[in-house]
Tab-separated table of C-alpha atoms in Angstrom:
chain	number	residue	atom	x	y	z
A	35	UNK	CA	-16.762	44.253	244.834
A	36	UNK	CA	-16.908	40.285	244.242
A	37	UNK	CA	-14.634	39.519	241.298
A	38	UNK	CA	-15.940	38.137	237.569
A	39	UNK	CA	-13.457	35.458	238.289
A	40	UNK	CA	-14.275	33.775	241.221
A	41	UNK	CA	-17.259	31.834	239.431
A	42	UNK	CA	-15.984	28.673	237.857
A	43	UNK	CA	-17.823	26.955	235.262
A	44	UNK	CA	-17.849	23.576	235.700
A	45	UNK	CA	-20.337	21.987	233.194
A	46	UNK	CA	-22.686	22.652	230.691
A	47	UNK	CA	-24.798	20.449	228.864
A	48	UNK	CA	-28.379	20.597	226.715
A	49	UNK	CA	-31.233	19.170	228.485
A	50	UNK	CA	-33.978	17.831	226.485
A	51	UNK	CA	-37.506	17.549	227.874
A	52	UNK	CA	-38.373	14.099	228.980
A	53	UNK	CA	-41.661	12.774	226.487
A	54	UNK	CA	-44.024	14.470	224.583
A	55	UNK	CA	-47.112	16.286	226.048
A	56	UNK	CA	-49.535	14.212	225.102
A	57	UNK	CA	-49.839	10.931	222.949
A	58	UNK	CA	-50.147	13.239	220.035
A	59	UNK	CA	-46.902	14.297	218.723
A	60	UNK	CA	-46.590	18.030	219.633
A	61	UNK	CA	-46.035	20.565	217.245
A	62	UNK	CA	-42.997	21.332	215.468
A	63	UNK	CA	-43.471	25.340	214.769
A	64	UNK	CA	-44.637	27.808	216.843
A	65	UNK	CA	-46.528	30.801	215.309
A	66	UNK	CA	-45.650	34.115	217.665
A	67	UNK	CA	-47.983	36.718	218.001
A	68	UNK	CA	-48.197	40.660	217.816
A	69	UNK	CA	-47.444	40.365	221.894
A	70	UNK	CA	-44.250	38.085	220.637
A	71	UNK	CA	-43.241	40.608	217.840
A	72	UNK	CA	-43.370	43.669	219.887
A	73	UNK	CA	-39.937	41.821	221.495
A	74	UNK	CA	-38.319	41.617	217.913
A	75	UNK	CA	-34.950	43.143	219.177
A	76	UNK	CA	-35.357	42.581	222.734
A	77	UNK	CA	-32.301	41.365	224.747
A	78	UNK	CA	-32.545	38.575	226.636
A	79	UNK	CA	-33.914	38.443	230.408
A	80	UNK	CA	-31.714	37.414	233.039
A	81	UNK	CA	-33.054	36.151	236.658
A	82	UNK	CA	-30.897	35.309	239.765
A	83	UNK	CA	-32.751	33.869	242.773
A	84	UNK	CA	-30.459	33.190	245.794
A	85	UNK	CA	-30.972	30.601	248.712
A	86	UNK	CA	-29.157	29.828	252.045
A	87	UNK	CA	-29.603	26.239	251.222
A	88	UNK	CA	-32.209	25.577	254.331
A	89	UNK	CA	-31.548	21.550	253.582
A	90	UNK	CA	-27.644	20.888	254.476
A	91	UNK	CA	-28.318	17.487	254.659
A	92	UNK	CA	-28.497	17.228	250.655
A	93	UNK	CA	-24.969	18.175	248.946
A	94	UNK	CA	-24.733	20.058	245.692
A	95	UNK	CA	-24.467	17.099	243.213
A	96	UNK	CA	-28.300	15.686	244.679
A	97	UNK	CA	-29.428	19.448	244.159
A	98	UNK	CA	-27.911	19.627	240.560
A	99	UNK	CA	-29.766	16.423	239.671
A	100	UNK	CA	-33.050	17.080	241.341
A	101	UNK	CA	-33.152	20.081	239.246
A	102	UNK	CA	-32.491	18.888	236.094
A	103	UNK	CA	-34.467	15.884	236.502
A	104	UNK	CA	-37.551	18.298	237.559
A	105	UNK	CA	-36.687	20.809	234.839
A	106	UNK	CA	-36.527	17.652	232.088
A	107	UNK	CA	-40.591	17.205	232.975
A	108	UNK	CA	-41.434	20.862	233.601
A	109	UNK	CA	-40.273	21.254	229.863
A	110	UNK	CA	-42.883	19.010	228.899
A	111	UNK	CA	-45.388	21.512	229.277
A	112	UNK	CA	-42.868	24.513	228.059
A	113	UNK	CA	-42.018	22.529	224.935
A	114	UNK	CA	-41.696	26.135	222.221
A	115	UNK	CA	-38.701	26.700	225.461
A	116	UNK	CA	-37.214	24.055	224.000
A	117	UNK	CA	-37.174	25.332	220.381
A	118	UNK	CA	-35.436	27.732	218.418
A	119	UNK	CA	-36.141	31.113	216.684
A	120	UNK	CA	-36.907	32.203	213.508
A	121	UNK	CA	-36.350	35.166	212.012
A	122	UNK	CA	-38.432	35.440	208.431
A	123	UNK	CA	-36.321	37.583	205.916
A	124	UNK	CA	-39.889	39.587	205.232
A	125	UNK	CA	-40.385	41.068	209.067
A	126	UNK	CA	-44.542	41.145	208.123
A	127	UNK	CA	-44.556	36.905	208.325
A	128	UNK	CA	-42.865	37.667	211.571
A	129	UNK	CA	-41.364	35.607	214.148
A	130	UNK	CA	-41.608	31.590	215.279
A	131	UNK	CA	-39.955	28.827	216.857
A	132	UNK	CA	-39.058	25.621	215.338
A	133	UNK	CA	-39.079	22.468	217.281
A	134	UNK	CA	-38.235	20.180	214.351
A	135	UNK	CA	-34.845	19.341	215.007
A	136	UNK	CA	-32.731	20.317	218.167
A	137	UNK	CA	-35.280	20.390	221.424
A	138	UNK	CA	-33.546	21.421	224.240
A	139	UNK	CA	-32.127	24.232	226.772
A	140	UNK	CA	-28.730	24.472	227.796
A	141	UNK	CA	-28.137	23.751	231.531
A	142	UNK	CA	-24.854	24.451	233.409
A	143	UNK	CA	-22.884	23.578	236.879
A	144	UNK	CA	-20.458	26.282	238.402
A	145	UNK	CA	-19.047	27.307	241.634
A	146	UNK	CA	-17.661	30.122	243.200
A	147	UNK	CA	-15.935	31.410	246.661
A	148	UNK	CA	-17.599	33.958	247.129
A	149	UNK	CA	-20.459	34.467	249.594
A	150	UNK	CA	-24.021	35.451	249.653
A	151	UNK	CA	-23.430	38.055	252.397
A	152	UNK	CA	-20.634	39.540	249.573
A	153	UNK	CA	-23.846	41.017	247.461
A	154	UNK	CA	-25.451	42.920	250.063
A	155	UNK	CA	-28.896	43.742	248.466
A	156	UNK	CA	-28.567	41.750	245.428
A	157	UNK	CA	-28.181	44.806	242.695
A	158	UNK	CA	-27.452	43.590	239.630
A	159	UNK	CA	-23.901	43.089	238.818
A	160	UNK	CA	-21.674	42.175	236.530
A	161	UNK	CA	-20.640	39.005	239.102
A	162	UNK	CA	-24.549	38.517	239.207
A	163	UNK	CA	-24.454	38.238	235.162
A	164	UNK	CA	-21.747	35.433	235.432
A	165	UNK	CA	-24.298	33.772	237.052
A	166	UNK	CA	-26.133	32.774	234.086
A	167	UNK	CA	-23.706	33.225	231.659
A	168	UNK	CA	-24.456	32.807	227.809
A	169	UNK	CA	-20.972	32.268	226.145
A	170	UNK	CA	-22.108	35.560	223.992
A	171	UNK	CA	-24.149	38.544	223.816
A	172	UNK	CA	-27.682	37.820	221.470
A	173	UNK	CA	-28.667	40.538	219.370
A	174	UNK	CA	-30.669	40.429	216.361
A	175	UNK	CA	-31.195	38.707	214.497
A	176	UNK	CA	-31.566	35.931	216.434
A	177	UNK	CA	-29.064	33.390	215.550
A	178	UNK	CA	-31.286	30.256	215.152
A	179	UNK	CA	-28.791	27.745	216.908
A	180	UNK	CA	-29.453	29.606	220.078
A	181	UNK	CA	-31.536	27.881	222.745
A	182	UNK	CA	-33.821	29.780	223.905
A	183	UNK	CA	-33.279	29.175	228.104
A	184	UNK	CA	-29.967	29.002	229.915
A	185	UNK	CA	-30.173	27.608	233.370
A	186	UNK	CA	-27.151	27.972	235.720
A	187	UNK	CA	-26.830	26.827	239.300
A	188	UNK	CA	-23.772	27.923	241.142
A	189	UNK	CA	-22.415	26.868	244.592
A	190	UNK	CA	-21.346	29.540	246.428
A	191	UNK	CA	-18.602	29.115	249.524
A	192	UNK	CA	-20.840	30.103	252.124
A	193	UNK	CA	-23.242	26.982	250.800
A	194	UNK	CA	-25.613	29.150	249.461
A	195	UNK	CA	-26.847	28.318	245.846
A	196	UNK	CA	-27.970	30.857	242.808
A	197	UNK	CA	-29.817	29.435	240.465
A	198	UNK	CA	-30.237	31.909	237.398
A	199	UNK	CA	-32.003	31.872	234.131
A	200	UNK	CA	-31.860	34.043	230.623
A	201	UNK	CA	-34.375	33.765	228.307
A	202	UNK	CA	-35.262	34.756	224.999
A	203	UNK	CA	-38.051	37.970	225.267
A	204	UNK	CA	-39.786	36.846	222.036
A	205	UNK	CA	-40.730	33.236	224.129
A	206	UNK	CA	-42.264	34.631	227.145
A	207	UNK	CA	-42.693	37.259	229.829
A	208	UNK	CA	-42.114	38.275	233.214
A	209	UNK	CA	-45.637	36.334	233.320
A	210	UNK	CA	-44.984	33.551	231.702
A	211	UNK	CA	-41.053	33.286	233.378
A	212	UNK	CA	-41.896	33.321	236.762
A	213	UNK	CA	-45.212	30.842	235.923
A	214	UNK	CA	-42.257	28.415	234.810
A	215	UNK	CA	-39.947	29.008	237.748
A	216	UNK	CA	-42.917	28.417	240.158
A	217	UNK	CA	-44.009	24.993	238.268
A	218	UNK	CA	-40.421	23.917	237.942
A	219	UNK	CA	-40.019	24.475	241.841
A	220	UNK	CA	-43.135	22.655	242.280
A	221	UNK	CA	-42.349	19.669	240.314
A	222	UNK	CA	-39.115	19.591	242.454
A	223	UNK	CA	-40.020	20.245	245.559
A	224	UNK	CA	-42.405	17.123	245.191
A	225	UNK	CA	-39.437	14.932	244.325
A	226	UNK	CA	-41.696	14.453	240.694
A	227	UNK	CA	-45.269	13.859	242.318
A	228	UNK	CA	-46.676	17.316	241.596
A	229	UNK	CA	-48.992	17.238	238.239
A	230	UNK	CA	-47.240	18.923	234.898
A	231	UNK	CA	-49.024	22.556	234.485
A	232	UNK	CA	-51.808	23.498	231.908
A	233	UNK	CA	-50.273	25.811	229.275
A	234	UNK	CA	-52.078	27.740	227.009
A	235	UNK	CA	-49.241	28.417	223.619
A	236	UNK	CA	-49.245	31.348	221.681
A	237	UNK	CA	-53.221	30.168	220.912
A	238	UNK	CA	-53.911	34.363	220.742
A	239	UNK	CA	-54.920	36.140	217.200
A	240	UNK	CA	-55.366	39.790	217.536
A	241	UNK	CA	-58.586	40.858	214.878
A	242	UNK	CA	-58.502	43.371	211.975
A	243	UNK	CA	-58.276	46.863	213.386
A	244	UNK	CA	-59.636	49.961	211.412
A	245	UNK	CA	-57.795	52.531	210.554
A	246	UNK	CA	-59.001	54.727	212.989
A	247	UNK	CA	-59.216	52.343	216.051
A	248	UNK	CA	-55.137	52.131	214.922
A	249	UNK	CA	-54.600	55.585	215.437
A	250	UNK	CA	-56.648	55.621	218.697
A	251	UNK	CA	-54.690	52.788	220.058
A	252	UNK	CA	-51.055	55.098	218.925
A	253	UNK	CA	-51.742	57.420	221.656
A	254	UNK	CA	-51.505	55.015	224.132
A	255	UNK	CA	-47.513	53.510	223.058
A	256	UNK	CA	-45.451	53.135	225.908
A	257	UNK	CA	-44.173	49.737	225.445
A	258	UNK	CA	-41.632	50.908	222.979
A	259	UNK	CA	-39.279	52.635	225.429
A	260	UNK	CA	-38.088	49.787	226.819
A	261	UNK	CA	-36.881	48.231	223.779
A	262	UNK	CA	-33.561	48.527	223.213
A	263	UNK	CA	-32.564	49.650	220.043
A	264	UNK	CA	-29.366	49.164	217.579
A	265	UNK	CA	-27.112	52.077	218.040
A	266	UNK	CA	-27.690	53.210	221.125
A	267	UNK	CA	-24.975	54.306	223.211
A	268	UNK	CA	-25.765	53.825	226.900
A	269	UNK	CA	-24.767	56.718	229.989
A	270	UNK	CA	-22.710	56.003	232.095
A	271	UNK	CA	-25.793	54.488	234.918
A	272	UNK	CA	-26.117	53.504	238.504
A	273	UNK	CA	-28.617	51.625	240.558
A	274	UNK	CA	-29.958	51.995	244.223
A	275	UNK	CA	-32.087	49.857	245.754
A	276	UNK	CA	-34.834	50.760	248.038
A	277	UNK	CA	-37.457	49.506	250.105
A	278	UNK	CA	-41.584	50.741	250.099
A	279	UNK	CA	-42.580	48.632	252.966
A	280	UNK	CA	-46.352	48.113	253.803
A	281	UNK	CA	-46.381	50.831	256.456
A	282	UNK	CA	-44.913	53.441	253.689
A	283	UNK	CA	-47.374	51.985	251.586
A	284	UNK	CA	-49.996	52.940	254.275
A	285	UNK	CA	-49.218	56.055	255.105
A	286	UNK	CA	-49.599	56.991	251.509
A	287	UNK	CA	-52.883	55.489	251.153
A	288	UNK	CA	-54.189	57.643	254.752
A	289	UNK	CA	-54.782	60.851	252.475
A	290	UNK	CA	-54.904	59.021	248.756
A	291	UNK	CA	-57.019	55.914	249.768
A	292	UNK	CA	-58.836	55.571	246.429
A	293	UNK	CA	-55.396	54.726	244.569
A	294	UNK	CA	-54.370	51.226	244.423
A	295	UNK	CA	-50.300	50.442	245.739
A	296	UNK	CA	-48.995	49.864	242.666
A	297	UNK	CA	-49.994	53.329	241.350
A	298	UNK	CA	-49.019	55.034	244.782
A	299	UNK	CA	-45.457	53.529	244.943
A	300	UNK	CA	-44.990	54.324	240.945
A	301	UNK	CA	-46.287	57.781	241.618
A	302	UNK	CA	-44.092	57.904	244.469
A	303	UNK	CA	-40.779	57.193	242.684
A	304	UNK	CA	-41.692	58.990	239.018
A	305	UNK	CA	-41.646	62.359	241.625
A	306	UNK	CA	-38.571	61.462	242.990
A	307	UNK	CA	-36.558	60.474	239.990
A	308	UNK	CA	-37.697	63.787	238.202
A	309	UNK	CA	-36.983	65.490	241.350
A	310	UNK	CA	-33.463	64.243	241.116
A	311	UNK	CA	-32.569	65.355	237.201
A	312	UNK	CA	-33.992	68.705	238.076
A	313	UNK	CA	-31.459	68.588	240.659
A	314	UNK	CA	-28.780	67.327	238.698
A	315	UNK	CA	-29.645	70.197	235.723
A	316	UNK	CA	-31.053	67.626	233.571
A	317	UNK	CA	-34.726	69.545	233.759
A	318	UNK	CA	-36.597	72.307	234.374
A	319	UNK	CA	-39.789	73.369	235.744
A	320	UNK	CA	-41.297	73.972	232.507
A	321	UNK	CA	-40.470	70.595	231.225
A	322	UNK	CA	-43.252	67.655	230.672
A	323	UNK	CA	-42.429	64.225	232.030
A	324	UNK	CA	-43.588	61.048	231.343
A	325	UNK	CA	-44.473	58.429	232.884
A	326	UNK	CA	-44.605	54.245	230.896
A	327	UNK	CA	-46.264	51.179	232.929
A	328	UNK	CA	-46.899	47.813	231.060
A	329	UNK	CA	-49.721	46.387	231.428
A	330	UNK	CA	-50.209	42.169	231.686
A	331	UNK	CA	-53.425	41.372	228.863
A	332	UNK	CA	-53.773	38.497	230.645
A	333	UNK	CA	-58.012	38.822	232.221
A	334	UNK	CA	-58.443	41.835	230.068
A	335	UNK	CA	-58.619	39.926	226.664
A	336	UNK	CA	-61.469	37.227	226.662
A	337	UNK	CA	-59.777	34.697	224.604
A	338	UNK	CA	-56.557	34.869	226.926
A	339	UNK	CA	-56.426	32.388	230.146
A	340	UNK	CA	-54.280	33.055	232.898
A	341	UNK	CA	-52.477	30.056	231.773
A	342	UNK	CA	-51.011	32.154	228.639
A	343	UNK	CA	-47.505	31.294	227.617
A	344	UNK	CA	-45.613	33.598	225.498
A	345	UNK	CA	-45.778	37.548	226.130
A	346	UNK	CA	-48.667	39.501	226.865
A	347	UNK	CA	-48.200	42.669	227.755
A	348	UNK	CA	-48.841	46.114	226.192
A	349	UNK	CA	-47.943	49.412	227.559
A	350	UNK	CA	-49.301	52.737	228.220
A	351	UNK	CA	-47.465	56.228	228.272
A	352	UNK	CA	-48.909	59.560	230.582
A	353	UNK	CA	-47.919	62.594	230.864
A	354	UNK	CA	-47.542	65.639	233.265
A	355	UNK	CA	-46.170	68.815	233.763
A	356	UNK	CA	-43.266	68.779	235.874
A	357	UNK	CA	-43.879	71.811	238.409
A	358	UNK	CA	-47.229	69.872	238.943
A	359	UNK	CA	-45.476	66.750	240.452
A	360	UNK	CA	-43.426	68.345	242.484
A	361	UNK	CA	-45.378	71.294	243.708
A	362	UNK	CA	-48.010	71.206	246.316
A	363	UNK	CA	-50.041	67.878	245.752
A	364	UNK	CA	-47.915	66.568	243.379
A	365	UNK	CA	-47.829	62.921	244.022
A	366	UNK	CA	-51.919	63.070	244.182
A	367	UNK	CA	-51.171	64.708	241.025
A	368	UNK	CA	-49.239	61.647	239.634
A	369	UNK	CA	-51.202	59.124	241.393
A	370	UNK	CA	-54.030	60.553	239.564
A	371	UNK	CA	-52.657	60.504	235.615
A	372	UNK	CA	-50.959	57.142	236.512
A	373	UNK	CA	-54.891	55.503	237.259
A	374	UNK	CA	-56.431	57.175	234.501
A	375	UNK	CA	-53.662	55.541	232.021
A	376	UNK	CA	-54.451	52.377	233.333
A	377	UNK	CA	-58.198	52.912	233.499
A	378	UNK	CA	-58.031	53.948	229.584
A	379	UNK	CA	-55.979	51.329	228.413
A	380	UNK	CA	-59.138	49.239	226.906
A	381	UNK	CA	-58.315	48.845	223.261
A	382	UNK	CA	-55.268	46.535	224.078
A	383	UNK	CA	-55.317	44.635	220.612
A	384	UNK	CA	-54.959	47.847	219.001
A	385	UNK	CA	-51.773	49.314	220.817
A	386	UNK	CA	-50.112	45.624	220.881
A	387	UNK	CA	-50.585	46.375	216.922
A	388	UNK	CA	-49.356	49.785	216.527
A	389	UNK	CA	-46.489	49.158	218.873
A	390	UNK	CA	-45.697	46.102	216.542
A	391	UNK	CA	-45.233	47.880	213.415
A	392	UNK	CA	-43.257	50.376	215.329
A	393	UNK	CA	-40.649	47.728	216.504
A	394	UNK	CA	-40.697	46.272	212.200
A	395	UNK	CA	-39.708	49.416	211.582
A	396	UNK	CA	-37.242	49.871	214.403
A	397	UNK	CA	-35.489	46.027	213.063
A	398	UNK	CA	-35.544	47.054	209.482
A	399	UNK	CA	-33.882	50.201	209.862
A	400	UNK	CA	-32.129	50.811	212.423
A	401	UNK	CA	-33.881	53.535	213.674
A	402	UNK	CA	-33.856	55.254	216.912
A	403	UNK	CA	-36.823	55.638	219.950
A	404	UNK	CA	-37.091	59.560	219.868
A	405	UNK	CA	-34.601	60.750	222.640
A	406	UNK	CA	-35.636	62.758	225.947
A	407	UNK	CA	-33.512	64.814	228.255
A	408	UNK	CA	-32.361	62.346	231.047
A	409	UNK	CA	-35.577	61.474	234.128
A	410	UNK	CA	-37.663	62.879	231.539
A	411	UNK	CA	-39.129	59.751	230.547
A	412	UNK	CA	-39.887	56.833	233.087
A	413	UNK	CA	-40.699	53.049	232.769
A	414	UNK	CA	-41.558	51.104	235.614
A	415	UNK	CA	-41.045	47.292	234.798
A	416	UNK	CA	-41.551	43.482	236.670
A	417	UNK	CA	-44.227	43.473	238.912
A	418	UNK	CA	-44.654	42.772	243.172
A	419	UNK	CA	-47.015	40.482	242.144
A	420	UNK	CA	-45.069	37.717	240.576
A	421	UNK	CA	-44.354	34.787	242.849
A	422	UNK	CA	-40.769	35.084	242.832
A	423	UNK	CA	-40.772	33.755	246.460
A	424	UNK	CA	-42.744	31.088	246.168
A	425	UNK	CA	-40.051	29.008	243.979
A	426	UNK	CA	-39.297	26.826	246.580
A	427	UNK	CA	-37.325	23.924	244.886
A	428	UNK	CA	-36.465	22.065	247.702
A	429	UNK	CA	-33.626	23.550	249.451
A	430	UNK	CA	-35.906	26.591	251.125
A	431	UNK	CA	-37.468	29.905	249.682
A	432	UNK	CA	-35.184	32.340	248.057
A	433	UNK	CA	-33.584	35.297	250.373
A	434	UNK	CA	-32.931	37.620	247.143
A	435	UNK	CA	-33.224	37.939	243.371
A	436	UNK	CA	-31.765	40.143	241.071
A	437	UNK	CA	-31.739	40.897	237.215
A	438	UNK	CA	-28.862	41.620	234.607
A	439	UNK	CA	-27.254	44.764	233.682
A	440	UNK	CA	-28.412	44.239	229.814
A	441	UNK	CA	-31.617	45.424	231.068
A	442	UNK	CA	-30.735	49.092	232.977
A	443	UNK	CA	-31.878	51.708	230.910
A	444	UNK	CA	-31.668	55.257	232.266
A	445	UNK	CA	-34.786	56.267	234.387
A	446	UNK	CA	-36.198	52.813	234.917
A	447	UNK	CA	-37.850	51.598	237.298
A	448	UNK	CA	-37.800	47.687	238.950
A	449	UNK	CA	-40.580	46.000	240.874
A	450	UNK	CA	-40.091	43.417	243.390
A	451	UNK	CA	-41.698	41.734	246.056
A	452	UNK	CA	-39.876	42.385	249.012
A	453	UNK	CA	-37.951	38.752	250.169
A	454	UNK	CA	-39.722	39.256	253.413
A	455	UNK	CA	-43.264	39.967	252.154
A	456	UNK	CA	-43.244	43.098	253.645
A	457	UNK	CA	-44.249	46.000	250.727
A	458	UNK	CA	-41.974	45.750	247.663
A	459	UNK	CA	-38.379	46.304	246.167
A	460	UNK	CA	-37.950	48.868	243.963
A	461	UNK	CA	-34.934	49.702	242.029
A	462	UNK	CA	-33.731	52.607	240.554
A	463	UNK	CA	-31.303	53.198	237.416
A	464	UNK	CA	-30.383	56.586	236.290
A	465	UNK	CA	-27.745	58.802	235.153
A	466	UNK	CA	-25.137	58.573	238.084
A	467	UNK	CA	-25.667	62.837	238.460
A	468	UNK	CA	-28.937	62.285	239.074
A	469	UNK	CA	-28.516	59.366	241.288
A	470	UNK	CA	-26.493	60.867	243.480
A	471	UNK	CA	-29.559	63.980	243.775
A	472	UNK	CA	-31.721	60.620	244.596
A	473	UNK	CA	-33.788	60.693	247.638
């Protein structure tokens, strides 16, 4: 195991973008949104990506200025990035950022001995979180001297670089993260000649929902379990990594062709993980399970480009008996429930609502997500479709990314596109008893 130590800080300094977006002064406050709010207490993300460092010929001071030079411009277009949060003392104003005084991100320079080859498959670690290291650990409320985006680029001894990020979840999404990444790596890959992105800010206002279409639109929370909450006390977890490559992927689809990958691979891996807490005595037979996939709004809301900065994604929750996953035609079985949550999920105003008021309550009181026996309950989050390996900044695509321990929750799932393009990554957190049942 690589050693917290061996990464050295050796700088860290805000980074302010470089001129305003337009010749219009931009704004100075940032409404959020229902999609924002549903993030209240939300830790922050943390992203690693990892390169070899294809270009040998540039040394690690020209990389650490290209990339804050780029990053300065791309920030032009990510301006709220630049802001800081505000936390209303009455939760129903809710949440925005303020760009009236202090614009900028904090941006740091470290090194370390170790080498790529050290972190095998690139699980998340707690020598991966040093990697983009905060100086605390953010809870809310959200103290408003915070910046809202740490950058961190780290030499490593074999010349590799990391170059990781944590950002606030009230700001953006996996969406809207990984559209930043990719137009930062643009901007410096070009050496400053690529155009500055189109971004569409927080522009989205949900409309007044009836009573009725609110309770319609309750049956469909799933978002909610991934929130962490206040007081909860975490199992002791593990992770494994594994790999559905296109011809797993395939051989699926031979007998369930009229299921799209995505919902094959999630069926897939909800059977598996309950069939591991069954084996660890965590559930029965007789038990239902669950099954939570987020869902990007982005195309399915009219008003919404692709463009959309800030979060928007809802969720939606199905359910099955257990003995019919893993009996005889039980991953049709899942595959099935799986593409009729999606299908259903049309009223996506309504549940980013109801899940909203849900999360007030959860900040106001402390209260707690209502529990489930351990693989009982499964999120899948991230997505293979995020263009995580096409942030080329110069210096060659990445050969790994990873994400921080904040985020493991027990039964959760992780997406990935696999570094080679071949299928997807998916990683696995659970209970270490039912880990070790894991196959």
């Amino acid at each position: 195991m690589v050693q917290l130590e061996s990464v050295q800080l050796l700088c860290s300094r805000s980074i302010q973008p470089a001129a305003a977006a337009s010749d219009i002064d931009p704004p100075t406050r940032y409404e959020l949104t229902p999609f924002d709010g549903v993030m209240r207490i939300a830790l922050y993300q943390k992203r690693i990506l990892f390169f070899e460092r294809g270009d040998s010929r540039m040394d690690f001071a020209a990389v650490v200025a290209a990339l804050e030079e780029s990053l300065r411009w791309v920030l032009v277009s990510f301006r709220p990035l630049c802001g800081r949060m505000v936390v209303d003392q009455d939760l129903s104003s809710g949440l925005w950022i303020d760009c009236s005084g202090e614009t900028s991100v904090q941006f740091a320079e470290a090194q370390t001995a170790a080498r790529l080859e050290d972190l095998g498959d690139f699980e998340p670690s707690e020598f991966c979180d040093s990697l983009v290291e905060i100086g605390c650990s953010p809870k809310y409320p959200w103290d408003p001297k915070l910046p809202l985006l740490f950058v961190q680029v780290t030499r490593f001894g074999c010349g590799g670089i990391s170059l990781g990020i944590a950002f606030s979840h009230q700001t953006m999404d996996g969406v809207s993260a990984w559209n930043f990444m990719k137009s930062w790596a643009e901007r410096a890959r070009s050496r400053g000649t690529s155009p500055l992105p189109r971004v569409s800010c927080y522009a989205y206002k949900p409309p007044e929902l009836l009573e009725q279409q609110l309770e319609e639109a309750a049956r469909m929370v799933g978002l909610a379990l991934g929130i962490a909450t206040k007081n909860t006390i975490k199992p002791k977890l593990g992770v494994k990594k594994f790999k559905a490559t296109r011809e797993v992927i395939q051989a699926l689809k031979t007998s369930l062709s009229s299921f799209s990958s995505f919902e094959l691979v999630c069926a897939d891996y909800w059977r598996r993980t309950v069939a591991a807490a069954v084996q660890a005595g965590f559930l029965d037979n007789a038990d239902d399970c669950y099954f939570a996939i987020l869902v990007n709004c982005r195309g399915r809301i009219a008003s919404m480009p692709d463009s959309y900065f800030g979060n928007a994604i809802t969720g939606t929750r199905v359910r099955a008996k257990i003995c019919e996953l893993l009996g005889g035609g039980g991953i049709c079985n899942a595959a099935q429930v799986i593409h009729e949550g999606i299908a259903g999920l049309r009223d996506v105003e309504g549940s980013v609502l109801v899940i909203n008021k849900f999360v007030e309550e959860l900040a106001r009181n402390g209260a707690e997500i209502p529990a489930h026996k351990p693989g009982q309950s499964v999120l899948v989050v991230s997505s293979p479709r995020h263009p995580i390996f096409e942030c080329d900044f110069g210096f060659g695509r990445p050969v790994g990314v990873t994400f921080g321990t904040n985020d493991l929750d027990d039964s959760k799932l992780y997406l990935f596109p696999a570094a080679d393009g071949n299928g997807m990554d998916v990683t696995v957190c659970m209970r270490v008893e039912a880990l070790d049942k894991f196959v």
